[in-house]
Coordinates of C-alpha atoms in Angstrom, one line a residue:
Chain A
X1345 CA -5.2 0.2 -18.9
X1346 CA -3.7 -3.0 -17.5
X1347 CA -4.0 -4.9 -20.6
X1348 CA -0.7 -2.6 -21.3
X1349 CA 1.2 -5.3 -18.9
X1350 CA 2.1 -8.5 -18.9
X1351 CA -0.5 -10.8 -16.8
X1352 CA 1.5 -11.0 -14.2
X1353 CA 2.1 -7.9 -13.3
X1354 CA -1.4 -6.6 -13.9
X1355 CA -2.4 -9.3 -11.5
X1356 CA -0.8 -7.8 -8.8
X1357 CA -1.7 -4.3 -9.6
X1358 CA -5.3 -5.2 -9.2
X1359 CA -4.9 -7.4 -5.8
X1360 CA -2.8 -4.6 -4.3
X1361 CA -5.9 -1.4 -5.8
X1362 CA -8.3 -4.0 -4.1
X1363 CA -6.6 -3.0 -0.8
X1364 CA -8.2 0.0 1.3
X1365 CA -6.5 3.1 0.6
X1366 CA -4.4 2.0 -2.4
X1367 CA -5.5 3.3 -6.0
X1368 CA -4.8 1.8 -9.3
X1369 CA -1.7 4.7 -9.7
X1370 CA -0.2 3.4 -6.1
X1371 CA -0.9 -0.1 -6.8
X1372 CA 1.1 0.6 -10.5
X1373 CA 3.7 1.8 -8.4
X1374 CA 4.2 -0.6 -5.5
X1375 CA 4.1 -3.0 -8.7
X1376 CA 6.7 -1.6 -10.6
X1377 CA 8.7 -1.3 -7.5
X1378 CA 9.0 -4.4 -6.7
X1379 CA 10.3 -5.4 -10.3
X1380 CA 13.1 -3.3 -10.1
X1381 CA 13.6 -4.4 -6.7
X1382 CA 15.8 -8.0 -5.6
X1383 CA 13.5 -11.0 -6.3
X1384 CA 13.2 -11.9 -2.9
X1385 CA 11.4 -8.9 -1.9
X1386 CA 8.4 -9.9 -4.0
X1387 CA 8.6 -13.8 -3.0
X1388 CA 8.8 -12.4 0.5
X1389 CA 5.3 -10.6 0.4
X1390 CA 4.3 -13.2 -1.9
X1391 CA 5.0 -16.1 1.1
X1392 CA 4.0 -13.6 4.1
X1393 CA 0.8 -13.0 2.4
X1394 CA -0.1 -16.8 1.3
X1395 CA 0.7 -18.0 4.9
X1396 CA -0.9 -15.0 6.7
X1397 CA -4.2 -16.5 7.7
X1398 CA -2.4 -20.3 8.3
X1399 CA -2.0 -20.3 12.3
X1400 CA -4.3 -17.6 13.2
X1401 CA -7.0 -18.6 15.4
X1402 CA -9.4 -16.6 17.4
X1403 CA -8.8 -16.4 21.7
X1404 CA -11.2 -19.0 23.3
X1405 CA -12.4 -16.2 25.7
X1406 CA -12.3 -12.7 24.5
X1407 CA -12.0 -13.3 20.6
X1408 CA -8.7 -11.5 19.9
X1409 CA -6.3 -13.1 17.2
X1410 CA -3.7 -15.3 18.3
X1411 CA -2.0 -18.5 17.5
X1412 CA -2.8 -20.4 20.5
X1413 CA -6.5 -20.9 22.6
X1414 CA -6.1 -18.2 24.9
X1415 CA -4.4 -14.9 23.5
X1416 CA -1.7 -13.4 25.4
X1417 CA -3.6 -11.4 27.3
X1418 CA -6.1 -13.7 28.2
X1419 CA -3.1 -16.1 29.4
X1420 CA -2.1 -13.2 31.6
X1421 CA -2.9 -13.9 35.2
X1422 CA -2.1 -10.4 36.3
X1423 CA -4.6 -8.9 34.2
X1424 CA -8.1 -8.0 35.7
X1425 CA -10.5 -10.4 34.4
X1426 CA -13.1 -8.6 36.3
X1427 CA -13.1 -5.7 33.9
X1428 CA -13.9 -6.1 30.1
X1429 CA -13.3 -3.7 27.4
X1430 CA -15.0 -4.4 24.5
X1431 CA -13.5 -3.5 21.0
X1432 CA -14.8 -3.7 17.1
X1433 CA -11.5 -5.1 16.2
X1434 CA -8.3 -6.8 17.1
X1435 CA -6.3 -4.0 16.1
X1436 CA -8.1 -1.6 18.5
X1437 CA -6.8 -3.8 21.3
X1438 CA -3.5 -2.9 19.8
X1439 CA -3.9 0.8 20.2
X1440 CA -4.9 -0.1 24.3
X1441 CA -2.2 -2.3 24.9
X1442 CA 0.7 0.0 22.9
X1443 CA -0.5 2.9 24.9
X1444 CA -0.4 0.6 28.2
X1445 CA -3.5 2.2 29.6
X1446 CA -5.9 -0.8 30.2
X1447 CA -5.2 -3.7 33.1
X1448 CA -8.2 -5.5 32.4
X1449 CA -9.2 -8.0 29.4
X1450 CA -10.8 -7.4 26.6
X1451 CA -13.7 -8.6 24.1
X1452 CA -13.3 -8.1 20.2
X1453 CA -16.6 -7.6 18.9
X1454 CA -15.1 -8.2 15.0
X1455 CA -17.1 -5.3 13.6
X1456 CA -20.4 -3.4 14.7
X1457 CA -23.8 -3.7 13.6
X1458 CA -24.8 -2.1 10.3
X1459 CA -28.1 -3.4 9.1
X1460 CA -27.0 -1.5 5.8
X1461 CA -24.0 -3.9 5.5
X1462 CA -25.9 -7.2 6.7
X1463 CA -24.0 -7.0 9.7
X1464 CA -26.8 -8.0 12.4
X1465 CA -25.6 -9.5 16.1
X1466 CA -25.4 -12.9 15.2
X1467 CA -22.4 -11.8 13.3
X1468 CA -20.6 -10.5 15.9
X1469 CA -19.1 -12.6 19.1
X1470 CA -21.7 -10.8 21.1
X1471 CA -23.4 -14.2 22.3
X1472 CA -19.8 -14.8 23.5
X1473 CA -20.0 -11.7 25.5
X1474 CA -22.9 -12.3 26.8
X1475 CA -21.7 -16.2 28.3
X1476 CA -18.6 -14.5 29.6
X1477 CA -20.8 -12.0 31.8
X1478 CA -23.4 -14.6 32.6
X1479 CA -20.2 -16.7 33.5
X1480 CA -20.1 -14.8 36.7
X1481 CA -17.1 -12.3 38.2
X1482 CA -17.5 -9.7 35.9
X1483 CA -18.2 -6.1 37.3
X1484 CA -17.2 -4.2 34.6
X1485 CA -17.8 -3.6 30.7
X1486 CA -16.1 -0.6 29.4
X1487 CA -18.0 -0.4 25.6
X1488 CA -14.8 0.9 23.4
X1489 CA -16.7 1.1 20.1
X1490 CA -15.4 3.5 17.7
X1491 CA -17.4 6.9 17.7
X1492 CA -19.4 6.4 14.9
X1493 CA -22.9 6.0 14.2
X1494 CA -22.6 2.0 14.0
X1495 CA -20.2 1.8 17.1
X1496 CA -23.0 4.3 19.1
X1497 CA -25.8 1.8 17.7
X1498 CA -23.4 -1.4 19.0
X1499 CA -23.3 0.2 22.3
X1500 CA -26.9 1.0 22.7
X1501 CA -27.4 -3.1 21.9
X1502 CA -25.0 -4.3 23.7
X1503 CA -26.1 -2.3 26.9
X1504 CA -29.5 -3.6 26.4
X1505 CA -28.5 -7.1 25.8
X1506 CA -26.1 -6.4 28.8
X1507 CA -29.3 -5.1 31.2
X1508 CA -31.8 -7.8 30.2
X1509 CA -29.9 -10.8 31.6
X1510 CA -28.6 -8.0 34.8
X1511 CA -26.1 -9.7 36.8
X1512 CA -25.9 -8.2 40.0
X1513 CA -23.7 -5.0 40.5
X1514 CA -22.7 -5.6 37.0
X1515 CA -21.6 -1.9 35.9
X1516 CA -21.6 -0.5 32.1
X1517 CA -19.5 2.1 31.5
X1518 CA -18.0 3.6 28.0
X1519 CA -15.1 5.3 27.3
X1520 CA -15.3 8.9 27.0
X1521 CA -15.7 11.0 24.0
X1522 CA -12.0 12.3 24.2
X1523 CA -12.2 11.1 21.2
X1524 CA -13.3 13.5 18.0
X1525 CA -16.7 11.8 16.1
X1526 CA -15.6 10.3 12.8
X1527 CA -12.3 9.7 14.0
X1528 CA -10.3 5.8 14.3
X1529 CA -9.7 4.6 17.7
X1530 CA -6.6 2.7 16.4
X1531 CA -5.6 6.0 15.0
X1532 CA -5.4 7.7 18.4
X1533 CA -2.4 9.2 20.8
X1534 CA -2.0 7.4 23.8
X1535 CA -3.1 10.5 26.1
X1536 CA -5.7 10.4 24.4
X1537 CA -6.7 6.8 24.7
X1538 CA -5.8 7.5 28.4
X1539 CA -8.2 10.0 29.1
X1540 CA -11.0 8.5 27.2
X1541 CA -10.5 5.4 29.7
X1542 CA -10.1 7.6 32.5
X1543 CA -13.3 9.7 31.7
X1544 CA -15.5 6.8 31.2
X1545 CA -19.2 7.0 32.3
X1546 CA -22.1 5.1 33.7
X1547 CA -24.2 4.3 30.0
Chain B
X1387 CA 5.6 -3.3 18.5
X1388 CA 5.5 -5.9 16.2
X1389 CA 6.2 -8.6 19.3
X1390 CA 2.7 -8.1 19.8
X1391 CA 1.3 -10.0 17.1
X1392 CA 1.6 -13.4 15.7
X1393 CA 4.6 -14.0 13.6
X1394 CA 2.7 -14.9 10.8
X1395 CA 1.1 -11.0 11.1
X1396 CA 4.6 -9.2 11.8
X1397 CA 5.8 -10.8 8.6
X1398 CA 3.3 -9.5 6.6
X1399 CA 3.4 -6.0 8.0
X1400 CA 7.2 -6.0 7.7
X1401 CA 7.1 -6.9 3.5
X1402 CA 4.2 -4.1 3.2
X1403 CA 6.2 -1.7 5.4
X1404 CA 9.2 -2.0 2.9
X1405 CA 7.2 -0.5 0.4
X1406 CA 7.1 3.1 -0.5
X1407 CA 5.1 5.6 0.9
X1408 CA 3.6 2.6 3.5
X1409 CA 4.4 3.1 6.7
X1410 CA 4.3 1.1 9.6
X1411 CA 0.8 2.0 10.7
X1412 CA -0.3 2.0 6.6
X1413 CA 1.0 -1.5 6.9
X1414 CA -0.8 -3.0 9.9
X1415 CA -4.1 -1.3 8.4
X1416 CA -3.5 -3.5 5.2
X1417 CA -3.0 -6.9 7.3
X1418 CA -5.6 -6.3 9.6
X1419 CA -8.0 -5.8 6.2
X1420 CA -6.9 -9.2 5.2
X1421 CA -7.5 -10.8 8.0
X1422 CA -10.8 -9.8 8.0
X1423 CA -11.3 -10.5 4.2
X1424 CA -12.0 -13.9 3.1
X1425 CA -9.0 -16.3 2.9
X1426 CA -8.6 -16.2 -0.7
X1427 CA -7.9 -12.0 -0.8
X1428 CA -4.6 -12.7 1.0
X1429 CA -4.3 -15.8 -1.2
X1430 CA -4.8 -14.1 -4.4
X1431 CA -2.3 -11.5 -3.2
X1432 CA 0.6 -14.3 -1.9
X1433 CA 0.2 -15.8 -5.2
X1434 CA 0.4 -12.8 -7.4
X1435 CA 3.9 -10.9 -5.6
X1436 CA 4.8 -14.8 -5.5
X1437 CA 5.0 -15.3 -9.5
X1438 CA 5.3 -11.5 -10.2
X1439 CA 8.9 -11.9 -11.7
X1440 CA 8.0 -15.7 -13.1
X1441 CA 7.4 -14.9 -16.9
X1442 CA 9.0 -11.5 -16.8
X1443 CA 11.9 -10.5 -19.3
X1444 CA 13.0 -7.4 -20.9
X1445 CA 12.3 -6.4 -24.6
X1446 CA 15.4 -7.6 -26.7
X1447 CA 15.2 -4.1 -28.3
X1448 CA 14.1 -1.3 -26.2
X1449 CA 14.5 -3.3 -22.5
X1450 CA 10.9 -2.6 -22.1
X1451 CA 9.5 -4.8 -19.4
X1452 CA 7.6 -7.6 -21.8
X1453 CA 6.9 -11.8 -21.4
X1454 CA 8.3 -12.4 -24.6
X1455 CA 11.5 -12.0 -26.5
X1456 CA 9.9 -8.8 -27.9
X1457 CA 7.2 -6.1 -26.4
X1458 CA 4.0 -5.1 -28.3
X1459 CA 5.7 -2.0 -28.8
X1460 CA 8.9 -3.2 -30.8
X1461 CA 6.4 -5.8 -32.3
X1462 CA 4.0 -3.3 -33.5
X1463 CA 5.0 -2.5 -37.7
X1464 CA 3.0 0.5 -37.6
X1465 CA 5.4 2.4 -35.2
X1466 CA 7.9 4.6 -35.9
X1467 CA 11.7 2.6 -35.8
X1468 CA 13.3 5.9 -36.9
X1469 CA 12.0 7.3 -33.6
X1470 CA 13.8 6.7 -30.5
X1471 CA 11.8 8.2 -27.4
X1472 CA 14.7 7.3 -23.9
X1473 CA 12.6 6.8 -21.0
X1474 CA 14.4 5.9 -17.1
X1475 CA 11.5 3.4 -16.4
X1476 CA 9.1 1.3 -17.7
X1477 CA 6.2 3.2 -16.3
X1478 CA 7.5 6.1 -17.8
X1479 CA 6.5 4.1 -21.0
X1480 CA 2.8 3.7 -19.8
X1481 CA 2.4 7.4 -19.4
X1482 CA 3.3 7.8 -23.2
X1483 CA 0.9 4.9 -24.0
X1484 CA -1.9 6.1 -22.3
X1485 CA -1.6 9.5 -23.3
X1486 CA -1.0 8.2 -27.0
X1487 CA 1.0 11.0 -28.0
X1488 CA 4.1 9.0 -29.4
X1489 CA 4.4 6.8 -32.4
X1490 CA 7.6 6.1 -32.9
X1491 CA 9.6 3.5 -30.7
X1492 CA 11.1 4.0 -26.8
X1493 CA 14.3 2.5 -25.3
X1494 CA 14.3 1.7 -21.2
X1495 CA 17.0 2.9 -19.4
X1496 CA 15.9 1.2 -16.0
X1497 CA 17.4 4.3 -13.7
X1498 CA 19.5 7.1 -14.1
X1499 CA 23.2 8.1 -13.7
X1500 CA 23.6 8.5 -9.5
X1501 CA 27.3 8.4 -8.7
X1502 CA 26.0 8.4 -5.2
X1503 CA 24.3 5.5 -5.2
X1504 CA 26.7 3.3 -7.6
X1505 CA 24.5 3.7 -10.6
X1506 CA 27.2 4.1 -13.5
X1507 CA 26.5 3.8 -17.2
X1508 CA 27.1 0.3 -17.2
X1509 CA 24.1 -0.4 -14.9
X1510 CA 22.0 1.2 -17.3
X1511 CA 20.8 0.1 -20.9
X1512 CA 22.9 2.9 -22.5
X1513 CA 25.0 0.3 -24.6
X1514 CA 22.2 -1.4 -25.9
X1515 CA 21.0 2.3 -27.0
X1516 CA 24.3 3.1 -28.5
X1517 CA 23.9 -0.3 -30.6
X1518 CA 20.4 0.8 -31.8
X1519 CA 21.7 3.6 -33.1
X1520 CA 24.8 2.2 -34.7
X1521 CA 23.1 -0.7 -36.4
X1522 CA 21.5 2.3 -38.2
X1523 CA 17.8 4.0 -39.4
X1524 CA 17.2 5.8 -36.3
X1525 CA 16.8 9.3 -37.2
X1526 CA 15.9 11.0 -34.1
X1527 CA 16.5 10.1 -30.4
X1528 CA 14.1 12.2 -27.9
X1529 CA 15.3 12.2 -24.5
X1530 CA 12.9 11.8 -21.8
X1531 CA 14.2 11.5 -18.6
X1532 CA 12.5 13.4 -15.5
X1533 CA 13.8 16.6 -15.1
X1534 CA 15.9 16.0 -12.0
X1535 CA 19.6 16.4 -11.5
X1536 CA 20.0 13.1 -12.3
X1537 CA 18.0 13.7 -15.5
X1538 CA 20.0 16.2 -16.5
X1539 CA 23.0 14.5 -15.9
X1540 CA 22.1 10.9 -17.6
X1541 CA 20.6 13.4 -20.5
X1542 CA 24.2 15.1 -21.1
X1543 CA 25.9 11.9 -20.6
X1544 CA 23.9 10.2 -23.5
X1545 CA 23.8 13.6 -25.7
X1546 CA 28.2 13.1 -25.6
X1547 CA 28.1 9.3 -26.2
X1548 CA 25.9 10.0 -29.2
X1549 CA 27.7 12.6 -30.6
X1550 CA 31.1 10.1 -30.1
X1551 CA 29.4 8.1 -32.5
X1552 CA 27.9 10.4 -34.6
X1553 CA 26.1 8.8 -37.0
X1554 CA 25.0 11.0 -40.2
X1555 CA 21.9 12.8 -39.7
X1556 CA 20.8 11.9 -35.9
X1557 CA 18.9 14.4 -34.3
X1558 CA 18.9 14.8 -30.9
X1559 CA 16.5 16.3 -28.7
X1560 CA 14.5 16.4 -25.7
X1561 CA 10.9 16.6 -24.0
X1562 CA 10.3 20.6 -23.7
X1563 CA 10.2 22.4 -20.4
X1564 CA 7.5 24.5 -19.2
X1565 CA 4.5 25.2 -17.2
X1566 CA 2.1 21.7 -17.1
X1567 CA -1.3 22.4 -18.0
X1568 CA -3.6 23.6 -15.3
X1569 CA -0.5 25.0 -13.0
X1570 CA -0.6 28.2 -12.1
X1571 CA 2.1 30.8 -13.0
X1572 CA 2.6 32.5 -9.8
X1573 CA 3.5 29.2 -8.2
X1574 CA 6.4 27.8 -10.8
X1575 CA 9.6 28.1 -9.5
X1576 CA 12.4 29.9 -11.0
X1577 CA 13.8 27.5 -13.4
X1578 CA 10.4 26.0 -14.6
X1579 CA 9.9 29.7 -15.2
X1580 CA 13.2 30.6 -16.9
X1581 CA 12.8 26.9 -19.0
X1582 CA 9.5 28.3 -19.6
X1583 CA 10.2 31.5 -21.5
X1584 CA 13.7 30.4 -22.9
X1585 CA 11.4 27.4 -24.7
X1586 CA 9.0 29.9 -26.0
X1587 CA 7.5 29.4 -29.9
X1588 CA 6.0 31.3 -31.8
X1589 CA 2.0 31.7 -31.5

């Protein structure tokens, strides 16, 4: 069907359908949109997307995405570094910090392990959160992995990767299932996300 | 919210968010898929909304959207010149093309009459329609707008301004009325209903 446009335009059909959630009929759309929109609009997404991945930078300690070393939070010398929440993504520390429920730091994971996917440990920053624990002064990790089968596999790993090197008093909790199965974290209310912290449990 | 990422990441959610039926949340989804997709996905993307509008002009004839001074449509001998389908977008255009149900020729109005949004006749193609008509051997002029208000009203605007000229022989009519395929009965509303039955033919 897209040999019916111009190159152009059928070029950005198919980079917007490549995006999660969007179809070929949306992508059309958003397309056609845009041409009957000001010219700036599409230059605009066109610049915001080309210069989206310029600056970014992952957080020297917990992995999060940021522009500098150390992420915001990480920078934060009010926050509890004793207490690390580990997340599958960046935007899961979102949902934490919009709901203002967590006064600890955090780890992003930047996925979960699924052998299907070729996703194995080593492509994960879990050797990163494993020096930060061997580091020393850490008493806490929370496992906030989403409530799916790989985030239940990531957290059985991680706990065992956690227990083998056993720093002392070293407590392994996981937030509760507040959360329905299937669901996305980022995707949550904030009472939610509250009592799922709240709830946590020995793993 | 937004103060919570990277400029280079609020930018990019913003242009998304602009778009139609994306939301805010939609639109952080998107990013966040980018910036876990290889560089060149967000690339590919800047690049395409950059140059969307580069090489795009309108069809000297029917306004269609095209890259050259003519569309494939207008350039096509075997269609119908004596034809005129009037269409209030250019995608309106693909939905003929795909179903291939027309063979004669369209003409683009790019929008409808909407007094309330300053959309008058003159920000439409309606002149150039009236001068396809007057320069002579169109013999029938289907009128295809959505049936909306505005539809309506941009479809007895252009049935007087055709009359006015009233060139010998031109037919006008429009796209019928009724019940789409596959809908059911007992959920048409009344004036799908009444267009229904009042378009009836015989079996």
């Amino acid at each position: 069907m897209n040999s019916k446009f111009p190159a152009s335009i059928s070029r950005l059909i198919d980079a917007f359908a490549s995006l999660p959630g969007i179809g070929e009929k949306t992508a059309t759309r958003l397309v056609f949109h845009l041409i009957r929109s000001p010219e700036n609009s599409s230059k605009e997404l066109g610049e915001a997307a080309s210069s989206l991945k310029t600056d970014l930078k992952l957080c020297e300690k917990c992995k999060n995405i940021t522009t500098s070393n150390l992420c915001g939070i990480c920078e934060d010398s009010t926050r509890d570094v004793s207490k690390i929440c580990v997340m599958e993504e960046a935007l899961d520390v979102l949902a934490f910090e919009k709901a203002g429920v967590w006064k600890g730091v955090y780890h992003v994971l930047h996925g979960v392990l699924n052998p299907l996917d070729g996703v194995g440990p080593e492509s994960l920053t879990i050797s990163n959160l494993l020096n930060r624990v061997e580091g020393g002064g850490v008493e806490e990790i929370i496992l906030a992995m989403n409530p799916s089968i790989e985030g239940e596999a990531t957290a059985m790993y991680l706990t065992k990767q956690l227990k083998d090197i056993q720093p002392e008093g070293l407590k392994i909790t996981r937030i509760a299932r507040g959360l329905p199965t299937g669901s996305e974290l980022s995707y949550a209310d904030e009472i939610t996300l509250a009592a799922a912290l709240s709830g946590r449990r020995e793993f």
